[in-house]
């Protein structure tokens, strides 16, 4: 729903600050074709996002989406996916590249 409201499209760069396990990052790439970047400071959440990407890739290949083999690089169907572990303050330059930015300040 968030991606629909933002009008996210294939040529956009989506930045999720505090991306957690990477759900919206994956959704932005796999459903909208946008270059999607997630920044997460918590190591375990970042690692889970990387694992979820690997799992998603395998599932897409099983469904016959052969270009999924190239993920996290951009393909005809999917946008590039970048998961970054660290503090957003170290990657402020990404604000200039992104035209859709999501920041969820909910911490659990």
PDB file of C-alpha atoms in Angstrom:
ATOM      1  CA  UNK A   1       0.000   0.000   0.000  1.00  0.00           C
ATOM      2  CA  UNK A   2       2.843   2.410   0.835  1.00  0.00           C
ATOM      3  CA  UNK A   3       4.491   1.818  -2.536  1.00  0.00           C
ATOM      4  CA  UNK A   4       1.200   2.431  -4.337  1.00  0.00           C
ATOM      5  CA  UNK A   5       0.639   5.695  -2.458  1.00  0.00           C
ATOM      6  CA  UNK A   6       4.155   6.813  -3.336  1.00  0.00           C
ATOM      7  CA  UNK A   7       3.544   6.082  -7.014  1.00  0.00           C
ATOM      8  CA  UNK A   8       6.731   4.021  -7.168  1.00  0.00           C
ATOM      9  CA  UNK A   9       7.780   3.106 -10.703  1.00  0.00           C
ATOM     10  CA  UNK A  10      10.553   1.189 -12.472  1.00  0.00           C
ATOM     11  CA  UNK A  11      12.868   4.184 -12.925  1.00  0.00           C
ATOM     12  CA  UNK A  12      12.661   5.274  -9.286  1.00  0.00           C
ATOM     13  CA  UNK A  13      15.232   4.757  -6.549  1.00  0.00           C
ATOM     14  CA  UNK A  14      13.571   3.618  -3.319  1.00  0.00           C
ATOM     15  CA  UNK A  15      15.427   4.132  -0.028  1.00  0.00           C
ATOM     16  CA  UNK A  16      14.236   2.501   3.195  1.00  0.00           C
ATOM     17  CA  UNK A  17      15.979   3.937   6.249  1.00  0.00           C
ATOM     18  CA  UNK A  18      15.795   1.422   9.074  1.00  0.00           C
ATOM     19  CA  UNK A  19      14.810  -1.312   6.651  1.00  0.00           C
ATOM     20  CA  UNK A  20      14.627  -4.094   9.231  1.00  0.00           C
ATOM     21  CA  UNK A  21      14.370  -7.474   7.512  1.00  0.00           C
ATOM     22  CA  UNK A  22      13.970  -5.814   4.112  1.00  0.00           C
ATOM     23  CA  UNK A  23      10.334  -6.491   3.290  1.00  0.00           C
ATOM     24  CA  UNK A  24       9.538  -3.175   1.606  1.00  0.00           C
ATOM     25  CA  UNK A  25      12.918  -3.134  -0.147  1.00  0.00           C
ATOM     26  CA  UNK A  26      12.191  -6.508  -1.725  1.00  0.00           C
ATOM     27  CA  UNK A  27       8.622  -5.532  -2.541  1.00  0.00           C
ATOM     28  CA  UNK A  28       9.744  -2.324  -4.279  1.00  0.00           C
ATOM     29  CA  UNK A  29      12.192  -4.239  -6.457  1.00  0.00           C
ATOM     30  CA  UNK A  30      10.183  -7.364  -7.163  1.00  0.00           C
ATOM     31  CA  UNK A  31       6.786  -5.742  -7.783  1.00  0.00           C
ATOM     32  CA  UNK A  32       7.659  -2.275  -9.101  1.00  0.00           C
ATOM     33  CA  UNK A  33      11.076  -2.844 -10.672  1.00  0.00           C
ATOM     34  CA  UNK A  34      12.628   0.057  -8.757  1.00  0.00           C
ATOM     35  CA  UNK A  35      16.257   0.135  -7.631  1.00  0.00           C
ATOM     36  CA  UNK A  36      15.731  -0.519  -3.932  1.00  0.00           C
ATOM     37  CA  UNK A  37      18.115   0.249  -1.081  1.00  0.00           C
ATOM     38  CA  UNK A  38      17.691  -0.712   2.555  1.00  0.00           C
ATOM     39  CA  UNK A  39      19.855   0.597   5.378  1.00  0.00           C
ATOM     40  CA  UNK A  40      19.708  -1.242   8.695  1.00  0.00           C
ATOM     41  CA  UNK A  41      21.921  -0.737  11.729  1.00  0.00           C
ATOM     42  CA  UNK A  42      20.923  -3.929  13.599  1.00  0.00           C
ATOM     43  CA  UNK A  43      23.147  -6.774  12.404  1.00  0.00           C
ATOM     44  CA  UNK A  44      20.575  -9.549  12.924  1.00  0.00           C
ATOM     45  CA  UNK A  45      17.898  -7.696  10.964  1.00  0.00           C
ATOM     46  CA  UNK A  46      20.336  -6.932   8.154  1.00  0.00           C
ATOM     47  CA  UNK A  47      21.397 -10.597   7.992  1.00  0.00           C
ATOM     48  CA  UNK A  48      17.750 -11.686   7.890  1.00  0.00           C
ATOM     49  CA  UNK A  49      17.152  -9.295   4.982  1.00  0.00           C
ATOM     50  CA  UNK A  50      20.040 -10.878   3.078  1.00  0.00           C
ATOM     51  CA  UNK A  51      18.639 -14.345   3.811  1.00  0.00           C
ATOM     52  CA  UNK A  52      15.161 -13.269   2.696  1.00  0.00           C
ATOM     53  CA  UNK A  53      16.637 -12.020  -0.575  1.00  0.00           C
ATOM     54  CA  UNK A  54      18.294 -15.410  -1.176  1.00  0.00           C
ATOM     55  CA  UNK A  55      15.042 -17.224  -0.367  1.00  0.00           C
ATOM     56  CA  UNK A  56      13.010 -14.927  -2.633  1.00  0.00           C
ATOM     57  CA  UNK A  57      15.472 -15.468  -5.454  1.00  0.00           C
ATOM     58  CA  UNK A  58      15.160 -19.252  -5.164  1.00  0.00           C
ATOM     59  CA  UNK A  59      11.358 -19.087  -5.046  1.00  0.00           C
ATOM     60  CA  UNK A  60      11.220 -16.857  -8.129  1.00  0.00           C
ATOM     61  CA  UNK A  61      13.490 -19.250 -10.007  1.00  0.00           C
ATOM     62  CA  UNK A  62      11.162 -22.136  -9.064  1.00  0.00           C
ATOM     63  CA  UNK A  63       8.283 -20.109 -10.521  1.00  0.00           C
ATOM     64  CA  UNK A  64      10.131 -19.863 -13.821  1.00  0.00           C
ATOM     65  CA  UNK A  65      11.414 -16.299 -13.468  1.00  0.00           C
ATOM     66  CA  UNK A  66      14.822 -17.082 -14.964  1.00  0.00           C
ATOM     67  CA  UNK A  67      16.094 -13.514 -14.676  1.00  0.00           C
ATOM     68  CA  UNK A  68      15.812 -13.858 -10.882  1.00  0.00           C
ATOM     69  CA  UNK A  69      19.129 -15.735 -11.069  1.00  0.00           C
ATOM     70  CA  UNK A  70      20.784 -12.335 -11.571  1.00  0.00           C
ATOM     71  CA  UNK A  71      19.418 -10.763  -8.389  1.00  0.00           C
ATOM     72  CA  UNK A  72      20.462  -8.555  -6.601  1.00  0.00           C
ATOM     73  CA  UNK A  73      21.566  -6.944  -9.889  1.00  0.00           C
ATOM     74  CA  UNK A  74      18.883  -5.264 -11.974  1.00  0.00           C
ATOM     75  CA  UNK A  75      17.088  -7.446 -14.516  1.00  0.00           C
ATOM     76  CA  UNK A  76      14.370  -6.939 -17.105  1.00  0.00           C
ATOM     77  CA  UNK A  77      11.693  -7.719 -14.497  1.00  0.00           C
ATOM     78  CA  UNK A  78      13.248  -6.660 -11.207  1.00  0.00           C
ATOM     79  CA  UNK A  79      15.110  -3.661  -9.827  1.00  0.00           C
ATOM     80  CA  UNK A  80      18.548  -3.796  -8.284  1.00  0.00           C
ATOM     81  CA  UNK A  81      18.537  -4.558  -4.552  1.00  0.00           C
ATOM     82  CA  UNK A  82      21.106  -3.213  -2.093  1.00  0.00           C
ATOM     83  CA  UNK A  83      21.078  -4.026   1.603  1.00  0.00           C
ATOM     84  CA  UNK A  84      23.509  -1.915   3.608  1.00  0.00           C
ATOM     85  CA  UNK A  85      24.435  -2.643   7.214  1.00  0.00           C
ATOM     86  CA  UNK A  86      25.221   0.458   9.193  1.00  0.00           C
ATOM     87  CA  UNK A  87      24.019   3.803  10.380  1.00  0.00           C
ATOM     88  CA  UNK A  88      22.187   6.032   7.943  1.00  0.00           C
ATOM     89  CA  UNK A  89      24.416   8.908   9.063  1.00  0.00           C
ATOM     90  CA  UNK A  90      27.263   7.212   7.166  1.00  0.00           C
ATOM     91  CA  UNK A  91      25.269   7.075   3.931  1.00  0.00           C
ATOM     92  CA  UNK A  92      23.632  10.509   3.675  1.00  0.00           C
ATOM     93  CA  UNK A  93      24.696  10.747   0.023  1.00  0.00           C
ATOM     94  CA  UNK A  94      21.947   8.231  -0.782  1.00  0.00           C
ATOM     95  CA  UNK A  95      19.378  10.951  -0.097  1.00  0.00           C
ATOM     96  CA  UNK A  96      20.509  12.643  -3.297  1.00  0.00           C
ATOM     97  CA  UNK A  97      20.056   9.454  -5.336  1.00  0.00           C
ATOM     98  CA  UNK A  98      16.670   8.386  -3.961  1.00  0.00           C
ATOM     99  CA  UNK A  99      13.432   9.949  -5.089  1.00  0.00           C
ATOM    100  CA  UNK A 100      11.200   7.812  -2.839  1.00  0.00           C
ATOM    101  CA  UNK A 101      12.289   7.613   0.806  1.00  0.00           C
ATOM    102  CA  UNK A 102      10.624   5.554   3.517  1.00  0.00           C
ATOM    103  CA  UNK A 103      11.482   5.991   7.174  1.00  0.00           C
ATOM    104  CA  UNK A 104       9.679   3.996   9.825  1.00  0.00           C
ATOM    105  CA  UNK A 105      10.674   4.995  13.327  1.00  0.00           C
ATOM    106  CA  UNK A 106       8.964   2.031  14.990  1.00  0.00           C
ATOM    107  CA  UNK A 107      11.388   0.022  17.086  1.00  0.00           C
ATOM    108  CA  UNK A 108      10.609  -3.328  18.641  1.00  0.00           C
TER     109      UNK A 108
END
